[in-house]
CSV table of C-alpha atoms in Angstrom, one decimal:
chain,number,residue,atom,x,y,z
A,1388,MET,CA,9.7,7.9,-17.2
A,1389,LYS,CA,6.6,7.9,-14.8
A,1390,PRO,CA,4.6,4.9,-13.4
A,1391,ALA,CA,2.7,3.3,-16.2
A,1392,LYS,CA,-1.1,4.3,-16.4
A,1393,THR,CA,-2.9,0.9,-16.7
A,1394,PRO,CA,-6.7,0.0,-16.5
A,1395,GLU,CA,-8.4,-1.7,-13.7
A,1396,PRO,CA,-7.0,-5.2,-12.5
A,1397,PRO,CA,-6.9,-7.8,-13.6
A,1398,TYR,CA,-4.2,-7.7,-16.0
A,1399,TYR,CA,-0.7,-9.2,-16.6
A,1400,ALA,CA,2.5,-8.1,-15.8
A,1401,VAL,CA,6.0,-9.4,-17.0
A,1402,ILE,CA,8.7,-8.8,-14.7
A,1403,PHE,CA,12.1,-9.1,-16.6
A,1404,THR,CA,15.1,-8.3,-13.8
A,1405,SER,CA,18.6,-8.8,-15.3
A,1406,THR,CA,22.3,-8.1,-14.8
A,1407,ARG,CA,24.3,-7.1,-18.0
A,1408,THR,CA,27.7,-8.6,-19.5
A,1409,THR,CA,30.1,-5.6,-20.4
A,1410,VAL,CA,29.1,-6.2,-24.1
A,1411,ASP,CA,27.3,-3.0,-25.2
A,1412,ALA,CA,27.3,-3.6,-29.1
A,1413,GLY,CA,23.6,-3.0,-30.1
A,1414,TYR,CA,22.2,-3.0,-26.6
A,1415,GLY,CA,20.5,0.3,-26.3
A,1416,ALA,CA,19.4,0.7,-29.6
A,1417,THR,CA,17.6,-3.1,-29.4
A,1418,ALA,CA,16.1,-2.1,-26.0
A,1419,ASP,CA,14.6,1.1,-27.2
A,1420,ARG,CA,13.4,-0.7,-30.4
A,1421,MET,CA,11.7,-3.5,-28.3
A,1422,VAL,CA,10.0,-1.0,-26.3
A,1423,GLU,CA,8.6,0.7,-29.4
A,1424,LEU,CA,7.5,-2.6,-31.0
A,1425,ALA,CA,6.1,-3.9,-27.8
A,1426,ALA,CA,3.9,-0.8,-27.7
A,1427,ARG,CA,2.2,-1.4,-30.9
A,1428,GLN,CA,1.2,-5.1,-30.2
A,1429,ALA,CA,-2.5,-5.6,-29.3
A,1430,GLY,CA,-3.1,-5.9,-25.6
A,1431,PHE,CA,-0.1,-3.9,-24.6
A,1432,LEU,CA,-1.1,-1.9,-21.7
A,1433,GLY,CA,2.2,0.0,-20.7
A,1434,VAL,CA,5.9,-0.6,-19.6
A,1435,GLU,CA,8.2,0.5,-16.6
A,1436,SER,CA,12.0,0.2,-16.9
A,1437,ALA,CA,14.9,1.3,-14.7
A,1438,ARG,CA,18.6,0.1,-14.0
A,1439,GLY,CA,20.5,1.2,-10.9
A,1440,GLU,CA,24.0,2.1,-10.5
A,1441,ASP,CA,24.7,-1.4,-9.1
A,1442,GLY,CA,23.9,-2.8,-12.3
A,1443,LEU,CA,20.4,-4.6,-11.6
A,1444,GLY,CA,17.8,-3.8,-14.4
A,1445,ILE,CA,14.0,-4.2,-13.8
A,1446,THR,CA,11.8,-3.9,-16.7
A,1447,VAL,CA,7.9,-4.6,-16.0
A,1448,SER,CA,5.5,-4.7,-19.1
A,1449,TYR,CA,1.8,-4.7,-18.7
A,1450,TRP,CA,-0.5,-6.8,-21.0
A,1451,ASP,CA,-4.4,-7.4,-21.1
A,1452,SER,CA,-4.2,-11.4,-21.5
A,1453,GLU,CA,-1.7,-14.3,-21.5
A,1454,GLU,CA,-2.5,-14.5,-25.2
A,1455,ALA,CA,-1.1,-10.9,-25.8
A,1456,ILE,CA,2.1,-11.9,-23.8
A,1457,ALA,CA,2.4,-15.3,-25.8
A,1458,ASN,CA,2.0,-13.2,-29.2
A,1459,TRP,CA,4.5,-10.8,-28.2
A,1460,ARG,CA,6.9,-13.6,-27.2
A,1461,ARG,CA,6.4,-15.1,-30.9
A,1462,HIS,CA,7.1,-11.9,-32.7
A,1463,GLY,CA,10.2,-12.4,-34.9
A,1464,GLU,CA,12.2,-9.3,-34.2
A,1465,HIS,CA,11.7,-9.9,-30.4
A,1466,THR,CA,12.7,-13.6,-30.7
A,1467,LEU,CA,15.9,-12.6,-32.3
A,1468,ALA,CA,16.8,-10.0,-29.8
A,1469,ARG,CA,16.0,-12.5,-27.0
A,1470,GLU,CA,18.4,-15.0,-28.5
A,1471,ARG,CA,21.1,-12.2,-28.9
A,1472,GLY,CA,20.6,-11.2,-25.3
A,1473,ARG,CA,21.4,-14.8,-24.0
A,1474,ARG,CA,24.5,-14.9,-26.4
A,1475,GLU,CA,25.9,-11.3,-25.6
A,1476,TRP,CA,24.1,-8.9,-23.4
A,1477,TYR,CA,22.8,-10.7,-20.2
A,1478,GLU,CA,24.8,-12.2,-17.3
A,1479,SER,CA,21.6,-13.4,-15.8
A,1480,PHE,CA,18.1,-12.7,-16.0
A,1481,VAL,CA,14.7,-13.8,-14.3
A,1482,THR,CA,11.5,-13.4,-16.2
A,1483,ARG,CA,8.4,-13.8,-14.0
A,1484,VAL,CA,4.7,-13.7,-15.4
A,1485,ALA,CA,2.2,-12.4,-13.0
A,1486,LYS,CA,-1.6,-11.5,-12.6
A,1487,VAL,CA,-2.0,-8.2,-11.3
A,1488,GLU,CA,-5.0,-8.4,-8.7
A,1489,ARG,CA,-4.8,-4.9,-6.7
A,1490,VAL,CA,-3.4,-1.5,-7.4
A,1491,ALA,CA,-3.1,1.5,-5.2
A,1492,SER,CA,-1.7,4.7,-6.7
A,1493,PHE,CA,-0.5,8.2,-5.3
A,1494,GLU,CA,0.1,11.3,-7.2
A,1495,ARG,CA,1.2,14.8,-5.5
A,1496,GLU,CA,-1.3,17.3,-6.0
B,1308,MET,CA,22.1,-6.6,-6.5
B,1309,LYS,CA,21.3,-9.9,-8.4
B,1310,PRO,CA,17.6,-11.1,-9.8
B,1311,ALA,CA,16.3,-12.5,-6.5
B,1312,LYS,CA,16.2,-16.4,-5.9
B,1313,THR,CA,12.7,-17.3,-5.5
B,1314,PRO,CA,10.9,-20.7,-5.0
B,1315,GLU,CA,8.8,-22.3,-7.5
B,1316,PRO,CA,5.7,-20.5,-8.2
B,1317,PRO,CA,2.9,-19.6,-7.3
B,1318,TYR,CA,3.8,-17.1,-5.1
B,1319,TYR,CA,3.2,-13.1,-5.0
B,1320,ALA,CA,5.0,-9.9,-6.0
B,1321,VAL,CA,4.6,-6.4,-5.0
B,1322,ILE,CA,5.5,-4.1,-7.6
B,1323,PHE,CA,6.3,-0.7,-6.5
B,1324,THR,CA,7.0,1.9,-9.0
B,1325,SER,CA,7.8,5.4,-8.1
B,1326,THR,CA,8.9,8.9,-8.9
B,1327,ARG,CA,10.7,10.9,-6.0
B,1328,THR,CA,10.5,14.6,-4.8
B,1329,THR,CA,13.5,16.5,-4.2
B,1330,VAL,CA,13.4,15.8,-0.5
B,1331,ASP,CA,16.2,13.5,0.6
B,1332,ALA,CA,16.2,13.8,4.2
B,1333,GLY,CA,16.0,10.5,5.6
B,1334,TYR,CA,15.0,8.7,2.5
B,1335,GLY,CA,18.0,6.5,2.0
B,1336,ALA,CA,18.4,5.2,5.4
B,1337,THR,CA,14.6,4.5,5.7
B,1338,ALA,CA,14.6,2.6,2.3
B,1339,ASP,CA,17.5,0.4,3.6
B,1340,ARG,CA,15.9,-0.2,6.8
B,1341,MET,CA,12.5,-1.3,5.0
B,1342,VAL,CA,14.5,-3.7,3.1
B,1343,GLU,CA,16.2,-5.1,6.4
B,1344,LEU,CA,13.0,-5.2,8.2
B,1345,ALA,CA,10.9,-6.9,5.2
B,1346,ALA,CA,13.6,-9.5,5.1
B,1347,ARG,CA,12.9,-10.6,8.5
B,1348,GLN,CA,9.3,-11.1,8.1
B,1349,ALA,CA,7.4,-14.5,7.8
B,1350,GLY,CA,6.8,-15.2,4.2
B,1351,PHE,CA,9.3,-12.8,2.7
B,1352,LEU,CA,11.0,-14.5,-0.4
B,1353,GLY,CA,13.3,-11.8,-1.9
B,1354,VAL,CA,13.6,-8.3,-3.1
B,1355,GLU,CA,14.7,-6.4,-6.4
B,1356,SER,CA,15.2,-2.7,-6.4
B,1357,ALA,CA,16.4,0.0,-9.2
B,1358,ARG,CA,16.2,3.5,-9.7
B,1359,GLY,CA,17.2,4.7,-13.1
B,1360,GLU,CA,19.0,8.0,-14.2
B,1361,ASP,CA,15.5,9.2,-15.4
B,1362,GLY,CA,14.3,9.2,-11.8
B,1363,LEU,CA,12.0,6.1,-12.0
B,1364,GLY,CA,12.4,3.6,-9.2
B,1365,ILE,CA,11.0,0.2,-9.3
B,1366,THR,CA,11.1,-2.3,-6.4
B,1367,VAL,CA,9.6,-5.6,-6.4
B,1368,SER,CA,9.2,-7.8,-3.4
B,1369,TYR,CA,8.2,-11.4,-3.4
B,1370,TRP,CA,6.1,-13.1,-0.8
B,1371,ASP,CA,4.7,-16.5,-0.3
B,1372,SER,CA,1.1,-15.4,0.6
B,1373,GLU,CA,-1.5,-12.7,0.7
B,1374,GLU,CA,-1.2,-12.8,4.4
B,1375,ALA,CA,2.6,-12.3,4.6
B,1376,ILE,CA,2.0,-8.9,2.5
B,1377,ALA,CA,-1.0,-8.0,4.7
B,1378,ASN,CA,1.2,-8.5,7.8
B,1379,TRP,CA,4.1,-6.5,6.4
B,1380,ARG,CA,1.5,-3.9,5.4
B,1381,ARG,CA,0.3,-3.6,9.2
B,1382,HIS,CA,4.0,-3.5,10.4
B,1383,GLY,CA,4.2,-0.3,12.7
B,1384,GLU,CA,7.6,1.2,11.2
B,1385,HIS,CA,6.5,0.3,7.7
B,1386,THR,CA,3.4,2.1,8.3
B,1387,LEU,CA,5.3,5.1,9.5
B,1388,ALA,CA,7.6,5.1,6.5
B,1389,ARG,CA,4.8,4.8,4.0
B,1390,GLU,CA,3.1,7.8,5.6
B,1391,ARG,CA,6.4,9.7,5.5
B,1392,GLY,CA,6.5,8.6,1.8
B,1393,ARG,CA,3.5,10.4,0.9
B,1394,ARG,CA,4.4,13.5,2.8
B,1395,GLU,CA,7.8,14.1,1.7
B,1396,TRP,CA,9.6,11.6,-0.3
B,1397,TYR,CA,7.4,10.6,-3.3
B,1398,GLU,CA,6.1,12.4,-6.3
B,1399,SER,CA,3.9,9.5,-7.5
B,1400,PHE,CA,3.8,5.9,-7.1
B,1401,VAL,CA,1.8,2.9,-8.0
B,1402,THR,CA,1.7,-0.3,-6.0
B,1403,ARG,CA,0.7,-3.3,-7.8
B,1404,VAL,CA,-0.1,-6.8,-5.9
B,1405,ALA,CA,0.3,-9.8,-8.4
B,1406,LYS,CA,0.4,-13.4,-8.2
B,1407,VAL,CA,3.5,-15.0,-10.3
B,1408,GLU,CA,2.3,-17.9,-12.2
B,1409,ARG,CA,5.4,-18.8,-14.5
B,1410,VAL,CA,9.2,-18.0,-14.0
B,1411,ALA,CA,12.1,-18.6,-16.6
B,1412,SER,CA,15.6,-17.9,-15.6
B,1413,PHE,CA,19.2,-17.7,-17.4
B,1414,GLU,CA,22.6,-17.7,-15.7
B,1415,ARG,CA,25.8,-17.5,-17.8
B,1416,GLU,CA,28.1,-20.2,-17.3
């Protein structure tokens, strides 16, 4: 995975930081499915995701508007996945919605 | 590492997403040192960092103001580390500065 290619700001970022329980049943397939579904939503701009060896996971998804974020939040399959996440998969998480104001990027030639 | 404990929004997030070169010399020690130094800056609120098995790294640092971000950017040792990062350690990166507007969190009991 590479840093997401996003258009000029402003746009929105949803920063989802989590630690997992030891329950793995269905987690990987659901996580993949959510990325696949999110990418089909109107207003989706990109996603970046990493989970380190110490167990902290960070997923940042980018959206063109607050409305796009709200629509994705209401999506039925996503809502069910979030509920299962609270019941089974996550020890803790924080979701932060932020407005991206400035971007700088670098790519080695 | 756990999700950072941050105060009520608004505050700022610097989302740094990167892929690395194969050059490791000095990288880990410098990364640790930058976290240690950042944490001593006025206006620092917290940091979260993860690098996944596919090589994508995401570090999100949180700050109470744009001024705090600008001051950290001007810090001498941080400036030198960024320059070395472009010369040696990073294949690509994107830095996004965003204003956090809303937060939701969950912690298992």
